[in-house]
Amino acid sequence: MIDVYSWPTPNGHKVHIMLEECDLAYRAIPIDIGAGDQFTPDFLAISPNNKIPAIVDADGPDGKPISLFESGAILVYLAGKTGQFLGNTDRERYQTLQWLMFQMGGFGPMLGQAHHFRIYAPEKIQYAIDRYTNEAQRLYGVIDQQLSKTEFLAGDHYTIADIAVFPWTRSFANQGIDWADFPHAKRWFDQINTRAAVQRGVQVLADLRKPLTDDKAKDALFGKTQYAKK
Ligand SMILES: N[C@@H](CCC(=O)N[C@@H](CS)C(=O)NCC(=O)O)C(=O)O
């Protein structure tokens, strides 16, 4: 059994989708990041960066339990454990890792900032909105260009690179993205979105999510709770 400590956000959805795709037995344990659950000592013991997702696999390497944080590392781990969605050849595996790193290092963080400054920021700072909206559009251009040449991000096969990028593209409107500008990415989005495991994955814990309106939740994520001196 794999325990996944998570919340229904893009980084959480990546792991939920992968667990569904691999048909692994798992239990989803909600970490309400708006209520500050990510700062409890028990959670920090497995996720010292106070972010979801994290997993504890009772049946880790050598049959011993393992805990992991960082969604990209978790995807690589689950791909290794099951022998699925990493690519079929060494070349494909490196290309998968390349696009996974692209998501972890740029696509996710920059789209997160676009969403933040466009939607959540208490003041509308035009410089920040322009900076991150432009960067979001540039990044969608990168995947659109790739997907004009290949069916999936890493080539001919659906991999953890697609699983990592897809959840971030579900909030395209809040990132200032018009699909009409990115037809190849839209074709890919629609294709991934129809997968049964993807549909199940994005529903995991989904009923717990609330709109980010109250001050306590904003403090937990962006304010004094997040940045309290230890
Ligand atoms: N690089 C990390 C990012 C994880 C992340 O940003 N998680 C957010 C939710 S999508 C979170 O837990 N935020 C709570 C906080 O920052 O306190 C990963 O991919 O796992």
mmCIF file of N, CA, C and O in Angstrom, residues 35-36 39 215-216 218-230:
data_model
loop_
_atom_site.group_PDB
_atom_site.id
_atom_site.type_symbol
_atom_site.label_atom_id
_atom_site.label_comp_id
_atom_site.label_asym_id
_atom_site.label_seq_id
_atom_site.Cartn_x
_atom_site.Cartn_y
_atom_site.Cartn_z
ATOM 1 N N ALA A 35 -5.281 25.133 5.323
ATOM 2 C CA ALA A 35 -5.464 25.104 6.784
ATOM 3 C C ALA A 35 -4.124 25.027 7.506
ATOM 4 O O ALA A 35 -4.077 25.060 8.732
ATOM 5 N N GLY A 36 -3.019 24.875 6.764
ATOM 6 C CA GLY A 36 -1.696 24.831 7.391
ATOM 7 C C GLY A 36 -1.234 23.434 7.771
ATOM 8 O O GLY A 36 -0.245 23.284 8.503
ATOM 9 N N PHE A 39 2.528 22.231 7.762
ATOM 10 C CA PHE A 39 3.543 22.661 8.726
ATOM 11 C C PHE A 39 3.588 21.765 9.967
ATOM 12 O O PHE A 39 4.321 22.061 10.906
ATOM 13 N N ASP A 215 -8.534 34.608 4.722
ATOM 14 C CA ASP A 215 -7.214 35.138 5.062
ATOM 15 C C ASP A 215 -6.312 34.069 5.672
ATOM 16 O O ASP A 215 -5.100 34.090 5.453
ATOM 17 N N LYS A 216 -6.917 33.118 6.409
ATOM 18 C CA LYS A 216 -6.095 32.077 7.031
ATOM 19 C C LYS A 216 -5.396 31.247 5.935
ATOM 20 O O LYS A 216 -4.200 30.942 6.027
ATOM 21 N N LYS A 218 -4.766 32.211 2.858
ATOM 22 C CA LYS A 218 -3.759 33.042 2.164
ATOM 23 C C LYS A 218 -2.493 33.183 3.018
ATOM 24 O O LYS A 218 -1.385 33.165 2.485
ATOM 25 N N ASP A 219 -2.667 33.295 4.340
ATOM 26 C CA ASP A 219 -1.492 33.368 5.223
ATOM 27 C C ASP A 219 -0.691 32.076 5.171
ATOM 28 O O ASP A 219 0.538 32.088 5.190
ATOM 29 N N ALA A 220 -1.413 30.946 5.122
ATOM 30 C CA ALA A 220 -0.722 29.640 5.098
ATOM 31 C C ALA A 220 0.111 29.513 3.830
ATOM 32 O O ALA A 220 1.229 29.001 3.853
ATOM 33 N N LEU A 221 -0.431 29.997 2.717
ATOM 34 C CA LEU A 221 0.255 29.777 1.444
ATOM 35 C C LEU A 221 1.210 30.906 1.068
ATOM 36 O O LEU A 221 2.284 30.651 0.536
ATOM 37 N N PHE A 222 0.813 32.141 1.371
ATOM 38 C CA PHE A 222 1.616 33.265 0.852
ATOM 39 C C PHE A 222 2.046 34.254 1.935
ATOM 40 O O PHE A 222 2.729 35.224 1.629
ATOM 41 N N GLY A 223 1.604 34.073 3.176
ATOM 42 C CA GLY A 223 1.793 35.135 4.153
ATOM 43 C C GLY A 223 2.509 34.715 5.410
ATOM 44 O O GLY A 223 3.483 33.949 5.369
ATOM 45 N N LYS A 224 1.985 35.174 6.566
ATOM 46 C CA LYS A 224 2.782 35.072 7.783
ATOM 47 C C LYS A 224 2.939 33.643 8.279
ATOM 48 O O LYS A 224 3.948 33.330 8.908
ATOM 49 N N THR A 225 1.986 32.753 7.999
ATOM 50 C CA THR A 225 2.170 31.362 8.431
ATOM 51 C C THR A 225 3.275 30.703 7.598
ATOM 52 O O THR A 225 4.144 30.012 8.113
ATOM 53 N N GLN A 226 3.243 30.938 6.301
ATOM 54 C CA GLN A 226 4.248 30.356 5.410
ATOM 55 C C GLN A 226 5.655 30.830 5.789
ATOM 56 O O GLN A 226 6.607 30.044 5.774
ATOM 57 N N TYR A 227 5.781 32.105 6.158
ATOM 58 C CA TYR A 227 7.121 32.668 6.352
ATOM 59 C C TYR A 227 7.458 32.925 7.817
ATOM 60 O O TYR A 227 8.403 33.671 8.105
ATOM 61 N N ALA A 228 6.708 32.262 8.724
ATOM 62 C CA ALA A 228 7.003 32.409 10.162
ATOM 63 C C ALA A 228 8.425 31.931 10.423
ATOM 64 O O ALA A 228 8.853 30.894 9.905
ATOM 65 N N LYS A 229 9.170 32.713 11.213
ATOM 66 C CA LYS A 229 10.549 32.311 11.568
ATOM 67 C C LYS A 229 10.464 31.160 12.553
ATOM 68 O O LYS A 229 9.723 31.214 13.516
ATOM 69 N N LYS A 230 11.258 30.123 12.295
ATOM 70 C CA LYS A 230 11.207 28.929 13.165
ATOM 71 C C LYS A 230 12.000 29.196 14.441
ATOM 72 O O LYS A 230 12.984 29.866 14.427
#
